[in-house]
mmCIF file of C-alpha atoms in Angstrom:
data_model
loop_
_atom_site.group_PDB
_atom_site.id
_atom_site.type_symbol
_atom_site.label_atom_id
_atom_site.label_comp_id
_atom_site.label_asym_id
_atom_site.label_seq_id
_atom_site.Cartn_x
_atom_site.Cartn_y
_atom_site.Cartn_z
ATOM 1 C CA UNK A 1 75.176 102.243 107.044
ATOM 2 C CA UNK A 2 78.940 101.881 107.411
ATOM 3 C CA UNK A 3 80.396 100.528 110.598
ATOM 4 C CA UNK A 4 84.144 100.713 111.180
ATOM 5 C CA UNK A 5 85.583 97.415 112.317
ATOM 6 C CA UNK A 6 86.212 97.056 116.000
ATOM 7 C CA UNK A 7 86.465 93.918 118.133
ATOM 8 C CA UNK A 8 82.798 94.203 119.123
ATOM 9 C CA UNK A 9 81.551 93.817 115.535
ATOM 10 C CA UNK A 10 79.607 90.599 115.373
ATOM 11 C CA UNK A 11 78.287 88.389 112.617
ATOM 12 C CA UNK A 12 74.780 89.615 113.313
ATOM 13 C CA UNK A 13 75.751 93.237 112.690
ATOM 14 C CA UNK A 14 77.345 92.373 109.346
ATOM 15 C CA UNK A 15 74.058 90.910 108.112
ATOM 16 C CA UNK A 16 72.505 94.398 108.168
ATOM 17 C CA UNK A 17 75.450 96.773 107.825
ATOM 18 C CA UNK A 18 78.372 97.514 105.583
ATOM 19 C CA UNK A 19 81.781 97.339 107.193
ATOM 20 C CA UNK A 20 84.329 100.105 106.688
ATOM 21 C CA UNK A 21 87.832 98.726 107.187
ATOM 22 C CA UNK A 22 90.122 101.659 107.885
ATOM 23 C CA UNK A 23 93.766 100.736 107.368
ATOM 24 C CA UNK A 24 96.232 103.221 108.835
ATOM 25 C CA UNK A 25 99.469 104.408 107.297
ATOM 26 C CA UNK A 26 101.249 102.790 110.255
ATOM 27 C CA UNK A 27 99.639 99.408 109.468
ATOM 28 C CA UNK A 28 100.689 99.744 105.827
ATOM 29 C CA UNK A 29 104.268 100.733 106.678
ATOM 30 C CA UNK A 30 104.611 97.863 109.176
ATOM 31 C CA UNK A 31 102.780 95.383 106.942
ATOM 32 C CA UNK A 32 100.449 94.749 109.876
ATOM 33 C CA UNK A 33 97.467 92.623 108.851
ATOM 34 C CA UNK A 34 96.130 91.966 112.366
ATOM 35 C CA UNK A 35 92.962 94.017 111.889
ATOM 36 C CA UNK A 36 92.494 92.762 108.307
ATOM 37 C CA UNK A 37 92.801 89.152 109.481
ATOM 38 C CA UNK A 38 90.176 89.726 112.202
ATOM 39 C CA UNK A 39 87.754 91.317 109.745
ATOM 40 C CA UNK A 40 88.202 88.525 107.202
ATOM 41 C CA UNK A 41 87.661 85.913 109.911
ATOM 42 C CA UNK A 42 84.294 87.455 110.780
ATOM 43 C CA UNK A 43 83.358 87.886 107.114
ATOM 44 C CA UNK A 44 84.257 84.227 106.517
ATOM 45 C CA UNK A 45 81.934 83.228 109.357
ATOM 46 C CA UNK A 46 79.106 85.226 107.753
ATOM 47 C CA UNK A 47 79.497 83.262 104.525
ATOM 48 C CA UNK A 48 77.472 84.553 101.557
ATOM 49 C CA UNK A 49 75.743 87.202 103.677
ATOM 50 C CA UNK A 50 78.995 89.176 103.632
ATOM 51 C CA UNK A 51 79.169 89.404 99.821
ATOM 52 C CA UNK A 52 79.781 92.994 98.752
ATOM 53 C CA UNK A 53 79.622 94.407 102.296
ATOM 54 C CA UNK A 54 83.231 95.570 102.774
ATOM 55 C CA UNK A 55 84.626 99.018 102.034
ATOM 56 C CA UNK A 56 88.369 99.417 102.418
ATOM 57 C CA UNK A 57 89.952 102.804 103.047
ATOM 58 C CA UNK A 58 93.444 104.004 103.859
ATOM 59 C CA UNK A 59 93.974 106.698 106.485
ATOM 60 C CA UNK A 60 96.904 108.938 107.355
ATOM 61 C CA UNK A 61 97.971 109.818 103.827
ATOM 62 C CA UNK A 62 97.848 113.464 102.899
ATOM 63 C CA UNK A 63 97.015 113.400 99.216
ATOM 64 C CA UNK A 64 96.383 116.397 97.073
ATOM 65 C CA UNK A 65 96.379 114.647 93.716
ATOM 66 C CA UNK A 66 97.415 111.083 94.505
ATOM 67 C CA UNK A 67 94.867 108.316 94.794
ATOM 68 C CA UNK A 68 95.541 105.194 96.847
ATOM 69 C CA UNK A 69 96.499 103.209 93.743
ATOM 70 C CA UNK A 70 99.216 105.795 93.025
ATOM 71 C CA UNK A 71 100.954 105.183 96.376
ATOM 72 C CA UNK A 72 103.445 102.344 96.057
ATOM 73 C CA UNK A 73 103.348 101.201 99.697
ATOM 74 C CA UNK A 74 99.544 100.880 99.525
ATOM 75 C CA UNK A 75 99.822 98.943 96.257
ATOM 76 C CA UNK A 76 102.271 96.565 97.959
ATOM 77 C CA UNK A 77 99.989 96.187 100.987
ATOM 78 C CA UNK A 78 96.949 95.395 98.835
ATOM 79 C CA UNK A 79 99.017 92.929 96.775
ATOM 80 C CA UNK A 80 99.990 91.099 99.948
ATOM 81 C CA UNK A 81 96.368 91.160 101.130
ATOM 82 C CA UNK A 82 95.319 89.680 97.769
ATOM 83 C CA UNK A 83 97.950 86.933 98.178
ATOM 84 C CA UNK A 84 96.508 86.096 101.600
ATOM 85 C CA UNK A 85 92.872 86.424 100.520
ATOM 86 C CA UNK A 86 92.595 85.866 96.745
ATOM 87 C CA UNK A 87 88.798 85.873 97.145
ATOM 88 C CA UNK A 88 88.777 89.303 98.836
ATOM 89 C CA UNK A 89 86.841 90.886 95.960
ATOM 90 C CA UNK A 90 83.905 88.669 96.930
ATOM 91 C CA UNK A 91 83.556 90.910 99.993
ATOM 92 C CA UNK A 92 84.417 94.315 98.561
ATOM 93 C CA UNK A 93 81.483 96.546 97.681
ATOM 94 C CA UNK A 94 80.962 98.264 94.368
ATOM 95 C CA UNK A 95 79.544 101.284 96.223
ATOM 96 C CA UNK A 96 81.559 104.433 95.539
ATOM 97 C CA UNK A 97 83.666 102.299 93.160
ATOM 98 C CA UNK A 98 85.555 100.813 96.106
ATOM 99 C CA UNK A 99 86.039 97.541 94.225
ATOM 100 C CA UNK A 100 87.609 99.386 91.266
ATOM 101 C CA UNK A 101 89.855 101.477 93.513
ATOM 102 C CA UNK A 102 91.171 98.406 95.350
ATOM 103 C CA UNK A 103 91.480 96.473 92.071
ATOM 104 C CA UNK A 104 93.564 99.370 90.740
ATOM 105 C CA UNK A 105 96.089 98.729 93.504
ATOM 106 C CA UNK A 106 96.980 95.321 92.048
ATOM 107 C CA UNK A 107 96.597 96.127 88.344
ATOM 108 C CA UNK A 108 98.228 98.410 85.831
ATOM 109 C CA UNK A 109 96.379 101.698 85.770
ATOM 110 C CA UNK A 110 96.275 104.506 83.278
ATOM 111 C CA UNK A 111 94.701 107.747 84.435
ATOM 112 C CA UNK A 112 92.776 109.724 81.848
ATOM 113 C CA UNK A 113 92.294 113.429 82.461
ATOM 114 C CA UNK A 114 90.147 116.014 80.778
ATOM 115 C CA UNK A 115 91.201 119.451 81.873
ATOM 116 C CA UNK A 116 93.003 120.039 85.154
ATOM 117 C CA UNK A 117 94.244 116.951 87.009
ATOM 118 C CA UNK A 118 92.096 116.408 90.120
ATOM 119 C CA UNK A 119 91.672 113.604 92.592
ATOM 120 C CA UNK A 120 88.318 111.890 92.219
ATOM 121 C CA UNK A 121 87.499 112.930 95.784
ATOM 122 C CA UNK A 122 88.039 116.595 94.836
ATOM 123 C CA UNK A 123 85.306 116.663 92.205
ATOM 124 C CA UNK A 124 82.368 118.875 93.101
ATOM 125 C CA UNK A 125 78.865 117.402 92.817
ATOM 126 C CA UNK A 126 78.191 119.712 89.867
ATOM 127 C CA UNK A 127 81.264 118.475 87.971
ATOM 128 C CA UNK A 128 80.962 115.673 85.504
ATOM 129 C CA UNK A 129 82.518 112.575 87.128
ATOM 130 C CA UNK A 130 83.765 111.519 83.693
ATOM 131 C CA UNK A 131 86.250 114.383 83.803
ATOM 132 C CA UNK A 132 88.622 111.894 85.410
ATOM 133 C CA UNK A 133 88.876 108.432 83.934
ATOM 134 C CA UNK A 134 90.584 105.298 85.087
ATOM 135 C CA UNK A 135 91.675 102.598 82.684
ATOM 136 C CA UNK A 136 92.400 99.418 84.654
ATOM 137 C CA UNK A 137 94.545 96.925 82.752
ATOM 138 C CA UNK A 138 94.467 93.390 84.122
ATOM 139 C CA UNK A 139 96.602 90.612 82.816
ATOM 140 C CA UNK A 140 94.629 87.611 81.659
ATOM 141 C CA UNK A 141 96.174 85.600 84.511
ATOM 142 C CA UNK A 142 95.219 88.125 87.200
ATOM 143 C CA UNK A 143 91.641 88.453 85.962
ATOM 144 C CA UNK A 144 91.315 84.672 85.815
ATOM 145 C CA UNK A 145 92.719 84.305 89.353
ATOM 146 C CA UNK A 146 90.207 86.825 90.703
ATOM 147 C CA UNK A 147 87.246 85.218 88.923
ATOM 148 C CA UNK A 148 88.189 81.653 89.864
ATOM 149 C CA UNK A 149 88.849 82.662 93.494
ATOM 150 C CA UNK A 150 85.494 84.430 93.781
ATOM 151 C CA UNK A 151 83.609 81.544 92.142
ATOM 152 C CA UNK A 152 85.259 78.869 94.294
ATOM 153 C CA UNK A 153 84.703 80.898 97.449
ATOM 154 C CA UNK A 154 81.070 81.639 96.553
ATOM 155 C CA UNK A 155 80.433 77.943 96.014
ATOM 156 C CA UNK A 156 82.179 77.099 99.299
ATOM 157 C CA UNK A 157 79.940 79.488 101.256
ATOM 158 C CA UNK A 158 76.738 78.398 99.548
ATOM 159 C CA UNK A 159 76.128 81.433 97.361
ATOM 160 C CA UNK A 160 74.078 81.019 94.191
ATOM 161 C CA UNK A 161 75.631 81.156 90.714
ATOM 162 C CA UNK A 162 73.250 84.018 89.862
ATOM 163 C CA UNK A 163 74.414 86.144 92.797
ATOM 164 C CA UNK A 164 78.032 85.345 91.991
ATOM 165 C CA UNK A 165 77.595 86.345 88.354
ATOM 166 C CA UNK A 166 75.903 89.606 89.358
ATOM 167 C CA UNK A 167 78.762 90.371 91.752
ATOM 168 C CA UNK A 168 81.378 89.615 89.079
ATOM 169 C CA UNK A 169 79.613 91.923 86.620
ATOM 170 C CA UNK A 170 79.967 94.764 89.125
ATOM 171 C CA UNK A 171 83.704 94.104 89.297
ATOM 172 C CA UNK A 172 84.160 93.511 85.571
ATOM 173 C CA UNK A 173 81.344 95.384 83.798
ATOM 174 C CA UNK A 174 80.846 94.659 80.123
ATOM 175 C CA UNK A 175 82.081 97.377 77.840
#
């Protein structure tokens, strides 16, 4: 179950639910991190129970073909968020490839198309999801920063090395 963040969201609710953090176009344009900061504060209080529970979405953008990682102002916003919270991928879920989509906002991305260019969200259930590919290129330094930040944070909040490794494998699957 996804629950959009609002001030009434409590630690107890996070233990059982996923959190959908909806970031508006206005928040992106104004570089407003007020809501993000509140969500991260609650996630921090939940410690390891919040691992992989956050879905981040961006609202107010009319996209026919563009994905969030193709919109420069969103890429800048996510880069700033990553600077503030280098361990943010500890929280972000792998469901619906949200971790890969957000990672694509701070990495170099090459889109691979077979046939007509379509947004991933435009694919019909009967279409092969491999008809659109995403090649995420991370610098060695960026990948190392993400891994070290997640590992240090996981240790700080009392998560097990096994859970941390499993979470990292969802972010960086072996090829």
